[in-house]
């Protein structure tokens, strides 16, 4: 059941017109900027190299991208984007940018439709403010040519499809996100807990096709199996608690804690770890220097506590309407990025989901509580950009855990709203 539509207030209509004007003025320039960046050497160049390897029947993990970075995604992802490797690099990079914009706006539309604000001035107002709140993550995502927008699209599409009773297709959509990144497997646990077995079956079928059948057709069955095993050995195993890659020394350099998930936050504050990955001068924020084993235990215990809190807030019953489906899936997505072994700025694009819910509640209900939910993390994400406080300021803010704290605030707010929904408030 879709959310009831209401007539927007005059100031919402004015905000909607403002965002329409801004879209016309800003989007072409942003597209040109990101397309130019993707033509340079960034993450997309690594994907393109891996896709070329697939076309040539070569294991993508045997090659490095032009910037020396290895391909770290599952082999199925390289197969999915192999058609781009048939094009000249500049054309493929421009098309990748266009696909990124499409994925972001499609994800936003899925959210707005579930919230009942997909048309008219309300859609422009809610959509515009949601993009502003998520702008820092989206800028990192699109500006570096990364693939997290496909994760966002797969999760948003799965929420929309399951709320519309198309459970098997929802599973296929989620499988796309899982082939791009492994962390959305947490959503499968959620759907299994909700006894949405058709969704789980759709995920299984999608993974078999995209991670098994397509690589086997492109590389051959044996080479595809070896590529999947290589990905598990080279990429997955170092991220397990027993052998964290971020703790491996790099020559005589101080060990670094990459990303902004709960794990990196604990490493930076509880061990002598270089806390600013992209800063010339080492930054240390730790007050104690605990052992790796102790840190692993604390991380796993903290992750389990977050999972338990999410399960408790969501309860045992299925959502009764579309907005609550989106809220629960957004809550799980926020949990996902917090407990992931490695979550960089661009991974936080999935927080567009709770931002869309919070903005809608703020505008429709004029709720101070909803504003308190979304405004502080939005301010943190926007204000810690290097263009706002300079590179040294941004490096120190992120080292202290600004992203992690903001994401935690957004996660806690989503759980509080879910808990209140359970009580019928």
CSV table of N, CA, C and O in Angstrom, one decimal, residues 16-56:
chain,number,residue,atom,x,y,z
A,16,UNK,N,10.6,23.3,-4.3
A,16,UNK,CA,10.6,22.4,-5.4
A,16,UNK,C,11.0,23.2,-6.7
A,16,UNK,O,11.9,22.7,-7.5
A,17,UNK,N,10.5,24.4,-6.9
A,17,UNK,CA,10.9,25.2,-8.0
A,17,UNK,C,12.4,25.6,-8.0
A,17,UNK,O,13.0,25.6,-9.0
A,18,UNK,N,12.8,25.9,-6.8
A,18,UNK,CA,14.2,26.2,-6.6
A,18,UNK,C,15.1,25.1,-7.0
A,18,UNK,O,16.1,25.3,-7.8
A,19,UNK,N,14.8,23.9,-6.6
A,19,UNK,CA,15.6,22.7,-7.0
A,19,UNK,C,15.5,22.4,-8.5
A,19,UNK,O,16.5,21.9,-9.1
A,20,UNK,N,14.4,22.7,-9.1
A,20,UNK,CA,14.3,22.5,-10.5
A,20,UNK,C,15.3,23.4,-11.3
A,20,UNK,O,16.0,23.0,-12.2
A,21,UNK,N,15.3,24.7,-10.8
A,21,UNK,CA,16.3,25.6,-11.4
A,21,UNK,C,17.7,25.2,-11.2
A,21,UNK,O,18.5,25.2,-12.1
A,22,UNK,N,18.0,24.8,-10.0
A,22,UNK,CA,19.4,24.3,-9.6
A,22,UNK,C,19.8,23.1,-10.5
A,22,UNK,O,20.9,23.0,-10.9
A,23,UNK,N,18.8,22.2,-10.7
A,23,UNK,CA,19.1,21.0,-11.5
A,23,UNK,C,19.5,21.4,-12.9
A,23,UNK,O,20.5,20.9,-13.5
A,24,UNK,N,18.8,22.4,-13.5
A,24,UNK,CA,19.1,22.9,-14.9
A,24,UNK,C,20.5,23.5,-14.9
A,24,UNK,O,21.2,23.3,-15.9
A,25,UNK,N,20.8,24.3,-13.9
A,25,UNK,CA,22.0,25.0,-13.9
A,25,UNK,C,23.2,24.2,-13.5
A,25,UNK,O,24.3,24.4,-14.0
A,26,UNK,N,23.1,23.2,-12.6
A,26,UNK,CA,24.2,22.5,-12.0
A,26,UNK,C,24.5,21.2,-12.6
A,26,UNK,O,25.7,20.8,-12.7
A,27,UNK,N,23.5,20.4,-13.0
A,27,UNK,CA,23.7,19.1,-13.4
A,27,UNK,C,24.6,18.9,-14.6
A,27,UNK,O,25.5,18.0,-14.7
A,28,UNK,N,24.4,19.8,-15.7
A,28,UNK,CA,25.3,19.6,-16.8
A,28,UNK,C,26.8,19.8,-16.4
A,28,UNK,O,27.7,19.1,-16.9
A,29,UNK,N,27.1,20.8,-15.6
A,29,UNK,CA,28.4,21.1,-15.2
A,29,UNK,C,29.0,19.9,-14.3
A,29,UNK,O,30.2,19.5,-14.5
A,30,UNK,N,28.2,19.4,-13.4
A,30,UNK,CA,28.6,18.3,-12.6
A,30,UNK,C,28.9,17.0,-13.5
A,30,UNK,O,29.9,16.3,-13.3
A,31,UNK,N,28.1,16.8,-14.5
A,31,UNK,CA,28.3,15.7,-15.4
A,31,UNK,C,29.6,15.8,-16.1
A,31,UNK,O,30.4,14.9,-16.2
A,32,UNK,N,29.9,17.0,-16.6
A,32,UNK,CA,31.1,17.2,-17.3
A,32,UNK,C,32.3,17.0,-16.4
A,32,UNK,O,33.3,16.4,-16.8
A,33,UNK,N,32.2,17.5,-15.2
A,33,UNK,CA,33.3,17.4,-14.2
A,33,UNK,C,33.6,15.9,-13.9
A,33,UNK,O,34.7,15.5,-13.9
A,34,UNK,N,32.5,15.2,-13.6
A,34,UNK,CA,32.7,13.8,-13.2
A,34,UNK,C,33.2,12.9,-14.4
A,34,UNK,O,34.0,12.0,-14.3
A,35,UNK,N,32.6,13.2,-15.6
A,35,UNK,CA,33.1,12.5,-16.8
A,35,UNK,C,34.5,12.8,-17.1
A,35,UNK,O,35.3,11.8,-17.5
A,36,UNK,N,35.0,14.0,-16.9
A,36,UNK,CA,36.4,14.3,-17.2
A,36,UNK,C,37.2,13.6,-16.1
A,36,UNK,O,38.3,13.1,-16.5
A,37,UNK,N,36.8,13.5,-14.9
A,37,UNK,CA,37.5,12.8,-13.9
A,37,UNK,C,37.6,11.3,-14.2
A,37,UNK,O,38.7,10.7,-14.0
A,38,UNK,N,36.6,10.7,-14.7
A,38,UNK,CA,36.6,9.3,-15.1
A,38,UNK,C,37.5,9.0,-16.3
A,38,UNK,O,38.0,7.9,-16.4
A,39,UNK,N,37.6,10.0,-17.1
A,39,UNK,CA,38.6,9.8,-18.3
A,39,UNK,C,40.0,9.8,-17.8
A,39,UNK,O,40.9,9.2,-18.4
A,40,UNK,N,40.3,10.5,-16.7
A,40,UNK,CA,41.6,10.4,-16.0
A,40,UNK,C,41.7,9.1,-15.3
A,40,UNK,O,40.9,8.2,-15.5
A,41,UNK,N,42.8,8.9,-14.6
A,41,UNK,CA,43.0,7.6,-13.9
A,41,UNK,C,42.4,7.6,-12.6
A,41,UNK,O,42.7,8.3,-11.7
A,42,UNK,N,41.3,6.8,-12.4
A,42,UNK,CA,40.7,6.6,-11.1
A,42,UNK,C,40.1,5.2,-11.0
A,42,UNK,O,40.6,4.3,-11.8
A,43,UNK,N,39.2,4.9,-10.2
A,43,UNK,CA,38.7,3.6,-10.0
A,43,UNK,C,38.1,3.0,-11.3
A,43,UNK,O,38.2,1.7,-11.5
A,44,UNK,N,37.5,3.8,-12.1
A,44,UNK,CA,36.9,3.2,-13.3
A,44,UNK,C,38.0,2.6,-14.2
A,44,UNK,O,37.7,1.6,-14.9
A,45,UNK,N,39.1,3.2,-14.2
A,45,UNK,CA,40.2,2.6,-15.1
A,45,UNK,C,40.6,1.2,-14.6
A,45,UNK,O,40.9,0.4,-15.4
A,46,UNK,N,40.4,0.9,-13.3
A,46,UNK,CA,40.7,-0.4,-12.8
A,46,UNK,C,39.6,-1.4,-13.3
A,46,UNK,O,39.9,-2.5,-13.8
A,47,UNK,N,38.3,-0.9,-13.3
A,47,UNK,CA,37.2,-1.7,-13.7
A,47,UNK,C,37.4,-2.0,-15.2
A,47,UNK,O,37.1,-3.1,-15.7
A,48,UNK,N,37.8,-1.0,-16.0
A,48,UNK,CA,37.9,-1.1,-17.4
A,48,UNK,C,39.0,-2.1,-17.7
A,48,UNK,O,38.8,-3.0,-18.6
A,49,UNK,N,40.1,-2.1,-17.0
A,49,UNK,CA,41.2,-3.0,-17.2
A,49,UNK,C,40.7,-4.5,-16.9
A,49,UNK,O,41.0,-5.4,-17.7
A,50,UNK,N,40.0,-4.6,-15.8
A,50,UNK,CA,39.4,-6.0,-15.5
A,50,UNK,C,38.5,-6.4,-16.6
A,50,UNK,O,38.5,-7.6,-16.9
A,51,UNK,N,37.6,-5.5,-17.1
A,51,UNK,CA,36.7,-5.9,-18.1
A,51,UNK,C,37.4,-6.3,-19.4
A,51,UNK,O,37.0,-7.3,-20.1
A,52,UNK,N,38.4,-5.6,-19.7
A,52,UNK,CA,39.2,-6.0,-20.9
A,52,UNK,C,39.9,-7.3,-20.7
A,52,UNK,O,39.9,-8.1,-21.7
A,53,UNK,N,40.3,-7.6,-19.5
A,53,UNK,CA,40.9,-8.9,-19.3
A,53,UNK,C,39.8,-10.0,-19.5
A,53,UNK,O,40.1,-11.1,-20.0
A,54,UNK,N,38.6,-9.8,-19.1
A,54,UNK,CA,37.5,-10.8,-19.3
A,54,UNK,C,37.3,-11.0,-20.7
A,54,UNK,O,37.1,-12.1,-21.2
A,55,UNK,N,37.3,-9.9,-21.5
A,55,UNK,CA,37.1,-10.1,-23.0
A,55,UNK,C,38.2,-10.9,-23.6
A,55,UNK,O,38.0,-11.6,-24.6
A,56,UNK,N,39.4,-10.8,-23.0
A,56,UNK,CA,40.5,-11.5,-23.6
A,56,UNK,C,40.7,-12.9,-23.0
A,56,UNK,O,41.7,-13.6,-23.3
